[in-house]
């Protein structure tokens, strides 16, 4: 997946004319998908293509049904420039976010429009894999039934809190869910019974993709995202590229060792960062029992000014800051986006967090801006949706032909899709 909505890559060296055409079509569709409706003149200015090229690319996208044109407003003399806009009912994706208590689901149309959203409590414990697979398959059927009959489903992407192997979407381990070696992509493909591409990704990776493309980190090239929940997830974008590592496990920040000999972590080790700052630790820090209280109780306590809760959250802030400092030292991000519980409680823990953070940081401290997630609990759904749109944004005509079954060489059955990250 090429992240980003920046200026198009000019492919002057491409040997085949087809490649140039595909890249140019991709550049125009990407702009409309990420930035919304634009006049033809805007497209000329943003892409650097000439008027006739923009006209012909727009016509091709109209023919594919992906965009439509309407007359623009008359300003001053001359003919108004047509406004080009993405058609949200022409193509859509389905995004899922599996957490310890719920499965979130969204049908997202081209242009990033949230057409439908659902969040269902697990009816069975989350470690009951077949029950979760069945719930997702049911939600797929429900959302597909509501989609416009002519709309093409481009893909399905699922966020999971754990280590997910790429490219095959095998969940290696998810301590919060109690999942180990779960072939989630394969199980979903069998349950859904369609040949729609399926991607399974880590919640931290999908969170950073979302904040980078559509949230608090828009316009930045180097981003660190941290989501505090039952565990602590992380995702890193380096110079506009999602950092995956050799197996797809990069960014497993929750198991950063911060306190040798510390509390037992769900992974089996002691002193991991998430054992100090995950939801259970936060609940304990305010004097509550994680078996009886959940994180919402803490957030409510803090909101009503409960002193013990505020003191506990501030104490946790020191540990959050300590872990963040190590990560900022490694990645030198321009912006650090805090999501989940850490984002929700950031205003309360800000002072202690910044203290712990500043102590171990050198000059890179002033560069790394700390912000709360803009997308909050929707980040994983937004990120999953963008991953599922990636192929169509890369090659609009080819992908659409393949999904509509009109492509010659491309109509291979059932695919499991890698969470790909391509630089520009
Ligand atoms: Zn651990």
mmCIF file of N, CA and C in Angstrom, residues 10-68:
data_model
loop_
_atom_site.group_PDB
_atom_site.id
_atom_site.type_symbol
_atom_site.label_atom_id
_atom_site.label_comp_id
_atom_site.label_asym_id
_atom_site.label_seq_id
_atom_site.Cartn_x
_atom_site.Cartn_y
_atom_site.Cartn_z
ATOM 1 N N UNK A 10 5.698 11.146 -10.510
ATOM 2 C CA UNK A 10 5.754 11.246 -11.971
ATOM 3 C C UNK A 10 6.561 10.069 -12.483
ATOM 4 N N UNK A 11 5.957 9.337 -13.394
ATOM 5 C CA UNK A 11 6.634 8.114 -13.839
ATOM 6 C C UNK A 11 7.189 8.293 -15.242
ATOM 7 N N UNK A 12 8.001 9.339 -15.420
ATOM 8 C CA UNK A 12 8.503 9.644 -16.748
ATOM 9 C C UNK A 12 9.359 8.502 -17.295
ATOM 10 N N UNK A 13 9.956 7.713 -16.379
ATOM 11 C CA UNK A 13 10.861 6.664 -16.835
ATOM 12 C C UNK A 13 10.131 5.342 -17.099
ATOM 13 N N UNK A 14 8.826 5.331 -16.837
ATOM 14 C CA UNK A 14 8.100 4.078 -17.040
ATOM 15 C C UNK A 14 8.190 3.667 -18.495
ATOM 16 N N UNK A 15 8.499 2.409 -18.714
ATOM 17 C CA UNK A 15 8.734 1.988 -20.095
ATOM 18 C C UNK A 15 7.423 1.937 -20.872
ATOM 19 N N UNK A 16 6.393 1.390 -20.262
ATOM 20 C CA UNK A 16 5.133 1.238 -21.002
ATOM 21 C C UNK A 16 4.208 2.413 -20.745
ATOM 22 N N UNK A 17 3.524 2.806 -21.793
ATOM 23 C CA UNK A 17 2.558 3.898 -21.681
ATOM 24 C C UNK A 17 1.453 3.545 -20.683
ATOM 25 N N UNK A 18 1.127 2.259 -20.638
ATOM 26 C CA UNK A 18 0.089 1.789 -19.711
ATOM 27 C C UNK A 18 0.436 2.097 -18.269
ATOM 28 N N UNK A 19 1.723 1.919 -17.939
ATOM 29 C CA UNK A 19 2.165 2.183 -16.566
ATOM 30 C C UNK A 19 1.968 3.650 -16.206
ATOM 31 N N UNK A 20 2.316 4.521 -17.163
ATOM 32 C CA UNK A 20 2.167 5.954 -16.919
ATOM 33 C C UNK A 20 0.697 6.289 -16.722
ATOM 34 N N UNK A 21 -0.122 5.734 -17.598
ATOM 35 C CA UNK A 21 -1.558 5.989 -17.533
ATOM 36 C C UNK A 21 -2.121 5.516 -16.180
ATOM 37 N N UNK A 22 -1.720 4.340 -15.745
ATOM 38 C CA UNK A 22 -2.205 3.775 -14.488
ATOM 39 C C UNK A 22 -1.778 4.652 -13.313
ATOM 40 N N UNK A 23 -0.526 5.095 -13.350
ATOM 41 C CA UNK A 23 -0.015 5.934 -12.252
ATOM 42 C C UNK A 23 -0.744 7.275 -12.216
ATOM 43 N N UNK A 24 -1.025 7.827 -13.399
ATOM 44 C CA UNK A 24 -1.713 9.119 -13.449
ATOM 45 C C UNK A 24 -3.159 8.998 -12.965
ATOM 46 N N UNK A 25 -3.794 7.903 -13.364
ATOM 47 C CA UNK A 25 -5.182 7.659 -12.939
ATOM 48 C C UNK A 25 -5.213 7.512 -11.411
ATOM 49 N N UNK A 26 -4.222 6.797 -10.910
ATOM 50 C CA UNK A 26 -4.092 6.586 -9.471
ATOM 51 C C UNK A 26 -3.909 7.926 -8.754
ATOM 52 N N UNK A 27 -3.084 8.793 -9.320
ATOM 53 C CA UNK A 27 -2.811 10.086 -8.663
ATOM 54 C C UNK A 27 -4.091 10.909 -8.529
ATOM 55 N N UNK A 28 -4.899 10.934 -9.581
ATOM 56 C CA UNK A 28 -6.143 11.731 -9.546
ATOM 57 C C UNK A 28 -7.139 11.116 -8.561
ATOM 58 N N UNK A 29 -7.295 9.792 -8.606
ATOM 59 C CA UNK A 29 -8.272 9.157 -7.712
ATOM 60 C C UNK A 29 -7.851 9.309 -6.238
ATOM 61 N N UNK A 30 -6.547 9.184 -5.985
ATOM 62 C CA UNK A 30 -6.017 9.345 -4.636
ATOM 63 C C UNK A 30 -6.350 10.734 -4.066
ATOM 64 N N UNK A 31 -6.147 11.748 -4.908
ATOM 65 C CA UNK A 31 -6.451 13.120 -4.465
ATOM 66 C C UNK A 31 -7.924 13.256 -4.085
ATOM 67 N N UNK A 32 -8.799 12.712 -4.916
ATOM 68 C CA UNK A 32 -10.239 12.840 -4.656
ATOM 69 C C UNK A 32 -10.642 12.015 -3.435
ATOM 70 N N UNK A 33 -10.042 10.838 -3.285
ATOM 71 C CA UNK A 33 -10.376 9.952 -2.163
ATOM 72 C C UNK A 33 -9.966 10.599 -0.828
ATOM 73 N N UNK A 34 -8.788 11.191 -0.794
ATOM 74 C CA UNK A 34 -8.297 11.741 0.471
ATOM 75 C C UNK A 34 -8.699 13.187 0.716
ATOM 76 N N UNK A 35 -8.902 13.957 -0.340
ATOM 77 C CA UNK A 35 -9.175 15.386 -0.132
ATOM 78 C C UNK A 35 -10.578 15.800 -0.525
ATOM 79 N N UNK A 36 -11.360 14.885 -1.076
ATOM 80 C CA UNK A 36 -12.739 15.212 -1.403
ATOM 81 C C UNK A 36 -12.864 15.913 -2.748
ATOM 82 N N UNK A 37 -14.071 16.385 -3.071
ATOM 83 C CA UNK A 37 -14.340 16.979 -4.377
ATOM 84 C C UNK A 37 -13.362 18.100 -4.724
ATOM 85 N N UNK A 38 -13.033 18.184 -6.014
ATOM 86 C CA UNK A 38 -12.099 19.223 -6.481
ATOM 87 C C UNK A 38 -12.512 19.647 -7.884
ATOM 88 N N UNK A 39 -12.247 20.887 -8.217
ATOM 89 C CA UNK A 39 -12.523 21.306 -9.592
ATOM 90 C C UNK A 39 -11.420 20.769 -10.494
ATOM 91 N N UNK A 40 -11.706 20.750 -11.770
ATOM 92 C CA UNK A 40 -10.664 20.317 -12.712
ATOM 93 C C UNK A 40 -9.432 21.204 -12.588
ATOM 94 N N UNK A 41 -9.676 22.503 -12.344
ATOM 95 C CA UNK A 41 -8.525 23.417 -12.191
ATOM 96 C C UNK A 41 -7.699 23.048 -10.963
ATOM 97 N N UNK A 42 -8.392 22.672 -9.866
ATOM 98 C CA UNK A 42 -7.659 22.226 -8.657
ATOM 99 C C UNK A 42 -6.803 21.015 -8.997
ATOM 100 N N UNK A 43 -7.386 20.096 -9.755
ATOM 101 C CA UNK A 43 -6.651 18.864 -10.094
ATOM 102 C C UNK A 43 -5.427 19.172 -10.952
ATOM 103 N N UNK A 44 -5.589 20.125 -11.867
ATOM 104 C CA UNK A 44 -4.442 20.539 -12.691
ATOM 105 C C UNK A 44 -3.343 21.085 -11.774
ATOM 106 N N UNK A 45 -3.744 21.944 -10.828
ATOM 107 C CA UNK A 45 -2.753 22.560 -9.926
ATOM 108 C C UNK A 45 -2.097 21.516 -9.017
ATOM 109 N N UNK A 46 -2.899 20.573 -8.493
ATOM 110 C CA UNK A 46 -2.340 19.607 -7.534
ATOM 111 C C UNK A 46 -1.485 18.547 -8.197
ATOM 112 N N UNK A 47 -1.848 18.139 -9.407
ATOM 113 C CA UNK A 47 -1.111 17.036 -10.032
ATOM 114 C C UNK A 47 0.044 17.521 -10.897
ATOM 115 N N UNK A 48 -0.079 18.742 -11.416
ATOM 116 C CA UNK A 48 0.928 19.217 -12.350
ATOM 117 C C UNK A 48 0.684 18.698 -13.772
ATOM 118 N N UNK A 49 -0.384 17.943 -13.971
ATOM 119 C CA UNK A 49 -0.722 17.485 -15.327
ATOM 120 C C UNK A 49 -1.372 18.655 -16.069
ATOM 121 N N UNK A 50 -1.348 18.579 -17.407
ATOM 122 C CA UNK A 50 -2.016 19.666 -18.131
ATOM 123 C C UNK A 50 -3.527 19.424 -18.194
ATOM 124 N N UNK A 51 -4.241 20.441 -18.662
ATOM 125 C CA UNK A 51 -5.722 20.400 -18.634
ATOM 126 C C UNK A 51 -6.283 19.212 -19.388
ATOM 127 N N UNK A 52 -5.695 18.947 -20.558
ATOM 128 C CA UNK A 52 -6.299 17.875 -21.367
ATOM 129 C C UNK A 52 -6.035 16.508 -20.735
ATOM 130 N N UNK A 53 -4.868 16.357 -20.092
ATOM 131 C CA UNK A 53 -4.595 15.087 -19.401
ATOM 132 C C UNK A 53 -5.588 14.895 -18.260
ATOM 133 N N UNK A 54 -5.797 15.954 -17.459
ATOM 134 C CA UNK A 54 -6.753 15.858 -16.361
ATOM 135 C C UNK A 54 -8.146 15.543 -16.904
ATOM 136 N N UNK A 55 -8.508 16.174 -18.024
ATOM 137 C CA UNK A 55 -9.823 15.928 -18.637
ATOM 138 C C UNK A 55 -9.976 14.472 -19.038
ATOM 139 N N UNK A 56 -8.940 13.930 -19.641
ATOM 140 C CA UNK A 56 -9.057 12.556 -20.126
ATOM 141 C C UNK A 56 -9.019 11.544 -18.968
ATOM 142 N N UNK A 57 -8.215 11.834 -17.934
ATOM 143 C CA UNK A 57 -8.184 10.939 -16.767
ATOM 144 C C UNK A 57 -9.539 10.979 -16.040
ATOM 145 N N UNK A 58 -10.095 12.173 -15.922
ATOM 146 C CA UNK A 58 -11.405 12.310 -15.269
ATOM 147 C C UNK A 58 -12.463 11.522 -16.037
ATOM 148 N N UNK A 59 -12.436 11.654 -17.363
ATOM 149 C CA UNK A 59 -13.430 10.927 -18.173
ATOM 150 C C UNK A 59 -13.312 9.428 -17.953
ATOM 151 N N UNK A 60 -12.060 8.948 -17.853
ATOM 152 C CA UNK A 60 -11.888 7.513 -17.650
ATOM 153 C C UNK A 60 -12.449 7.080 -16.289
ATOM 154 N N UNK A 61 -12.216 7.907 -15.260
ATOM 155 C CA UNK A 61 -12.739 7.579 -13.925
ATOM 156 C C UNK A 61 -14.275 7.653 -13.911
ATOM 157 N N UNK A 62 -14.827 8.589 -14.691
ATOM 158 C CA UNK A 62 -16.300 8.680 -14.794
ATOM 159 C C UNK A 62 -16.822 7.406 -15.459
ATOM 160 N N UNK A 63 -16.130 6.979 -16.512
ATOM 161 C CA UNK A 63 -16.545 5.765 -17.223
ATOM 162 C C UNK A 63 -16.500 4.533 -16.309
ATOM 163 N N UNK A 64 -15.510 4.510 -15.425
ATOM 164 C CA UNK A 64 -15.417 3.394 -14.464
ATOM 165 C C UNK A 64 -16.487 3.502 -13.378
ATOM 166 N N UNK A 65 -17.145 4.656 -13.322
ATOM 167 C CA UNK A 65 -18.203 4.863 -12.318
ATOM 168 C C UNK A 65 -17.675 5.329 -10.970
ATOM 169 N N UNK A 66 -16.362 5.585 -10.888
ATOM 170 C CA UNK A 66 -15.768 5.925 -9.592
ATOM 171 C C UNK A 66 -15.938 7.392 -9.209
ATOM 172 N N UNK A 67 -16.057 8.259 -10.210
ATOM 173 C CA UNK A 67 -16.265 9.683 -9.919
ATOM 174 C C UNK A 67 -17.379 10.220 -10.807
ATOM 175 N N UNK A 68 -17.917 11.377 -10.413
ATOM 176 C CA UNK A 68 -18.872 12.052 -11.300
ATOM 177 C C UNK A 68 -18.507 13.528 -11.349
#
